[in-house]
mmCIF file of C-alpha atoms in Angstrom:
data_model
loop_
_atom_site.group_PDB
_atom_site.id
_atom_site.type_symbol
_atom_site.label_atom_id
_atom_site.label_comp_id
_atom_site.label_asym_id
_atom_site.label_seq_id
_atom_site.Cartn_x
_atom_site.Cartn_y
_atom_site.Cartn_z
ATOM 1 C CA MET Q 1179 -77.561 -2.581 -59.774
ATOM 2 C CA SER Q 1180 -81.184 -1.828 -58.956
ATOM 3 C CA ILE Q 1181 -82.567 1.677 -58.743
ATOM 4 C CA SER Q 1182 -84.706 2.961 -55.893
ATOM 5 C CA LYS Q 1183 -88.432 3.627 -56.124
ATOM 6 C CA SER Q 1184 -87.921 7.391 -56.079
ATOM 7 C CA GLU Q 1185 -85.276 7.257 -58.841
ATOM 8 C CA ARG Q 1186 -87.596 5.115 -60.953
ATOM 9 C CA ARG Q 1187 -90.466 7.578 -60.447
ATOM 10 C CA GLN Q 1188 -88.160 10.491 -61.330
ATOM 11 C CA ARG Q 1189 -87.192 8.809 -64.618
ATOM 12 C CA ILE Q 1190 -90.854 8.212 -65.493
ATOM 13 C CA LYS Q 1191 -91.666 11.815 -64.523
ATOM 14 C CA TYR Q 1192 -88.993 13.181 -66.890
ATOM 15 C CA ARG Q 1193 -90.219 10.889 -69.662
ATOM 16 C CA VAL Q 1194 -93.812 12.135 -69.251
ATOM 17 C CA ARG Q 1195 -92.743 15.796 -68.959
ATOM 18 C CA LYS Q 1196 -90.939 15.619 -72.326
ATOM 19 C CA ILE Q 1197 -94.372 15.194 -73.909
ATOM 20 C CA VAL Q 1198 -96.892 16.865 -71.561
ATOM 21 C CA SER Q 1199 -96.746 20.659 -71.384
ATOM 22 C CA GLY Q 1200 -99.322 23.227 -70.300
ATOM 23 C CA THR Q 1201 -100.289 26.605 -71.732
ATOM 24 C CA ALA Q 1202 -102.453 29.435 -70.362
ATOM 25 C CA THR Q 1203 -105.519 28.141 -72.236
ATOM 26 C CA LYS Q 1204 -104.805 24.447 -71.600
ATOM 27 C CA PRO Q 1205 -102.738 24.157 -68.395
ATOM 28 C CA ARG Q 1206 -101.081 21.035 -67.036
ATOM 29 C CA LEU Q 1207 -102.891 19.325 -64.158
ATOM 30 C CA ALA Q 1208 -99.964 18.058 -62.064
ATOM 31 C CA VAL Q 1209 -100.541 15.541 -59.272
ATOM 32 C CA PHE Q 1210 -98.322 14.975 -56.246
ATOM 33 C CA ARG Q 1211 -99.119 12.141 -53.879
ATOM 34 C CA SER Q 1212 -97.495 11.843 -50.465
ATOM 35 C CA ASN Q 1213 -98.208 9.124 -47.933
ATOM 36 C CA LYS Q 1214 -100.817 11.244 -46.137
ATOM 37 C CA GLU Q 1215 -102.002 13.918 -48.577
ATOM 38 C CA ILE Q 1216 -102.664 14.493 -52.279
ATOM 39 C CA TYR Q 1217 -102.037 17.744 -54.134
ATOM 40 C CA ALA Q 1218 -103.145 19.013 -57.551
ATOM 41 C CA GLN Q 1219 -101.927 22.104 -59.419
ATOM 42 C CA LEU Q 1220 -102.823 23.778 -62.690
ATOM 43 C CA ILE Q 1221 -99.558 24.988 -64.226
ATOM 44 C CA ASP Q 1222 -98.847 27.251 -67.195
ATOM 45 C CA ASP Q 1223 -95.463 25.994 -68.446
ATOM 46 C CA THR Q 1224 -94.944 28.853 -70.907
ATOM 47 C CA THR Q 1225 -94.560 31.336 -68.037
ATOM 48 C CA GLY Q 1226 -93.670 28.770 -65.367
ATOM 49 C CA THR Q 1227 -96.487 29.802 -63.023
ATOM 50 C CA THR Q 1228 -99.027 27.913 -60.985
ATOM 51 C CA ILE Q 1229 -102.520 29.100 -61.903
ATOM 52 C CA LEU Q 1230 -104.260 27.399 -58.979
ATOM 53 C CA ALA Q 1231 -103.676 24.631 -56.500
ATOM 54 C CA VAL Q 1232 -105.840 22.393 -54.329
ATOM 55 C CA SER Q 1233 -104.823 19.807 -51.770
ATOM 56 C CA SER Q 1234 -106.393 17.451 -49.275
ATOM 57 C CA ARG Q 1235 -105.082 19.788 -46.540
ATOM 58 C CA ASP Q 1236 -107.440 22.615 -47.580
ATOM 59 C CA LYS Q 1237 -110.222 23.568 -45.181
ATOM 60 C CA ALA Q 1238 -112.828 23.304 -47.961
ATOM 61 C CA ILE Q 1239 -111.989 19.610 -48.480
ATOM 62 C CA ASN Q 1240 -113.638 17.282 -45.987
ATOM 63 C CA ALA Q 1241 -110.731 14.940 -45.207
ATOM 64 C CA LYS Q 1242 -113.010 12.289 -43.732
ATOM 65 C CA GLY Q 1243 -113.270 8.949 -45.503
ATOM 66 C CA THR Q 1244 -110.797 6.835 -47.412
ATOM 67 C CA ASN Q 1245 -107.820 8.283 -49.273
ATOM 68 C CA ILE Q 1246 -109.532 7.490 -52.584
ATOM 69 C CA GLU Q 1247 -112.685 9.419 -51.590
ATOM 70 C CA VAL Q 1248 -110.584 12.403 -50.472
ATOM 71 C CA ALA Q 1249 -108.668 12.338 -53.786
ATOM 72 C CA ALA Q 1250 -111.977 12.432 -55.675
ATOM 73 C CA GLN Q 1251 -113.024 15.483 -53.620
ATOM 74 C CA VAL Q 1252 -109.722 17.207 -54.493
ATOM 75 C CA GLY Q 1253 -110.384 16.476 -58.180
ATOM 76 C CA LYS Q 1254 -113.895 17.936 -58.012
ATOM 77 C CA SER Q 1255 -112.620 20.982 -56.139
ATOM 78 C CA ILE Q 1256 -109.888 21.775 -58.669
ATOM 79 C CA ALA Q 1257 -112.424 21.336 -61.483
ATOM 80 C CA GLU Q 1258 -114.807 23.833 -59.851
ATOM 81 C CA LYS Q 1259 -112.022 26.390 -59.322
ATOM 82 C CA ALA Q 1260 -110.780 25.903 -62.886
ATOM 83 C CA LYS Q 1261 -114.289 26.407 -64.307
ATOM 84 C CA SER Q 1262 -114.676 29.631 -62.311
ATOM 85 C CA SER Q 1263 -111.308 30.784 -63.746
ATOM 86 C CA GLY Q 1264 -112.534 30.030 -67.276
ATOM 87 C CA ILE Q 1265 -110.470 26.881 -67.827
ATOM 88 C CA GLU Q 1266 -112.290 24.013 -69.545
ATOM 89 C CA GLU Q 1267 -109.477 21.778 -70.821
ATOM 90 C CA VAL Q 1268 -106.249 20.526 -69.178
ATOM 91 C CA CYS Q 1269 -103.340 18.143 -69.858
ATOM 92 C CA PHE Q 1270 -103.102 15.479 -67.144
ATOM 93 C CA ASP Q 1271 -99.651 14.891 -65.619
ATOM 94 C CA ARG Q 1272 -99.648 11.887 -63.320
ATOM 95 C CA GLY Q 1273 -96.195 12.839 -62.010
ATOM 96 C CA GLY Q 1274 -94.573 9.450 -62.502
ATOM 97 C CA TYR Q 1275 -97.207 7.638 -60.437
ATOM 98 C CA LEU Q 1276 -99.220 4.755 -61.822
ATOM 99 C CA TYR Q 1277 -102.653 5.755 -63.116
ATOM 100 C CA HIS Q 1278 -104.306 3.768 -60.364
ATOM 101 C CA GLY Q 1279 -105.867 4.286 -56.946
ATOM 102 C CA ARG Q 1280 -105.685 7.861 -55.641
ATOM 103 C CA VAL Q 1281 -104.313 9.324 -58.895
ATOM 104 C CA LYS Q 1282 -107.109 7.738 -60.944
ATOM 105 C CA SER Q 1283 -109.688 8.847 -58.370
ATOM 106 C CA LEU Q 1284 -108.466 12.460 -58.583
ATOM 107 C CA ALA Q 1285 -108.654 12.345 -62.384
ATOM 108 C CA ASP Q 1286 -112.173 10.886 -62.298
ATOM 109 C CA GLY Q 1287 -113.251 13.567 -59.803
ATOM 110 C CA ALA Q 1288 -111.876 16.295 -62.074
ATOM 111 C CA ARG Q 1289 -113.743 14.813 -65.042
ATOM 112 C CA GLU Q 1290 -116.934 14.663 -62.954
ATOM 113 C CA GLY Q 1291 -116.413 18.331 -62.088
ATOM 114 C CA GLY Q 1292 -116.372 19.175 -65.798
ATOM 115 C CA LEU Q 1293 -112.719 19.300 -66.846
ATOM 116 C CA LYS Q 1294 -111.826 17.758 -70.208
ATOM 117 C CA PHE Q 1295 -108.614 15.786 -70.745
#
């Protein structure tokens, strides 16, 4: 019996989350990708709180252009906000998605913005 795409992604997500965990000094950069938007959060797993979040729905993000360009803008934006909060290093959590396309573009944008992972 075959499993659905969402079940497969959930299994991968659990497998990644067993290893990747964020702290206050080195939070987890979690990515969620819907059909229209892309979201990124910095999460402190020790307290279970979201430190900051950025999405393609934010007013500061210019949502014009291709999805990959918008994802890169989201990555740069979260990097800028993280730097202003004093965060230099993060753990990247791709959320069960392939490291390709919009997810890779967001990661590259965050690296361009100055985050290390």
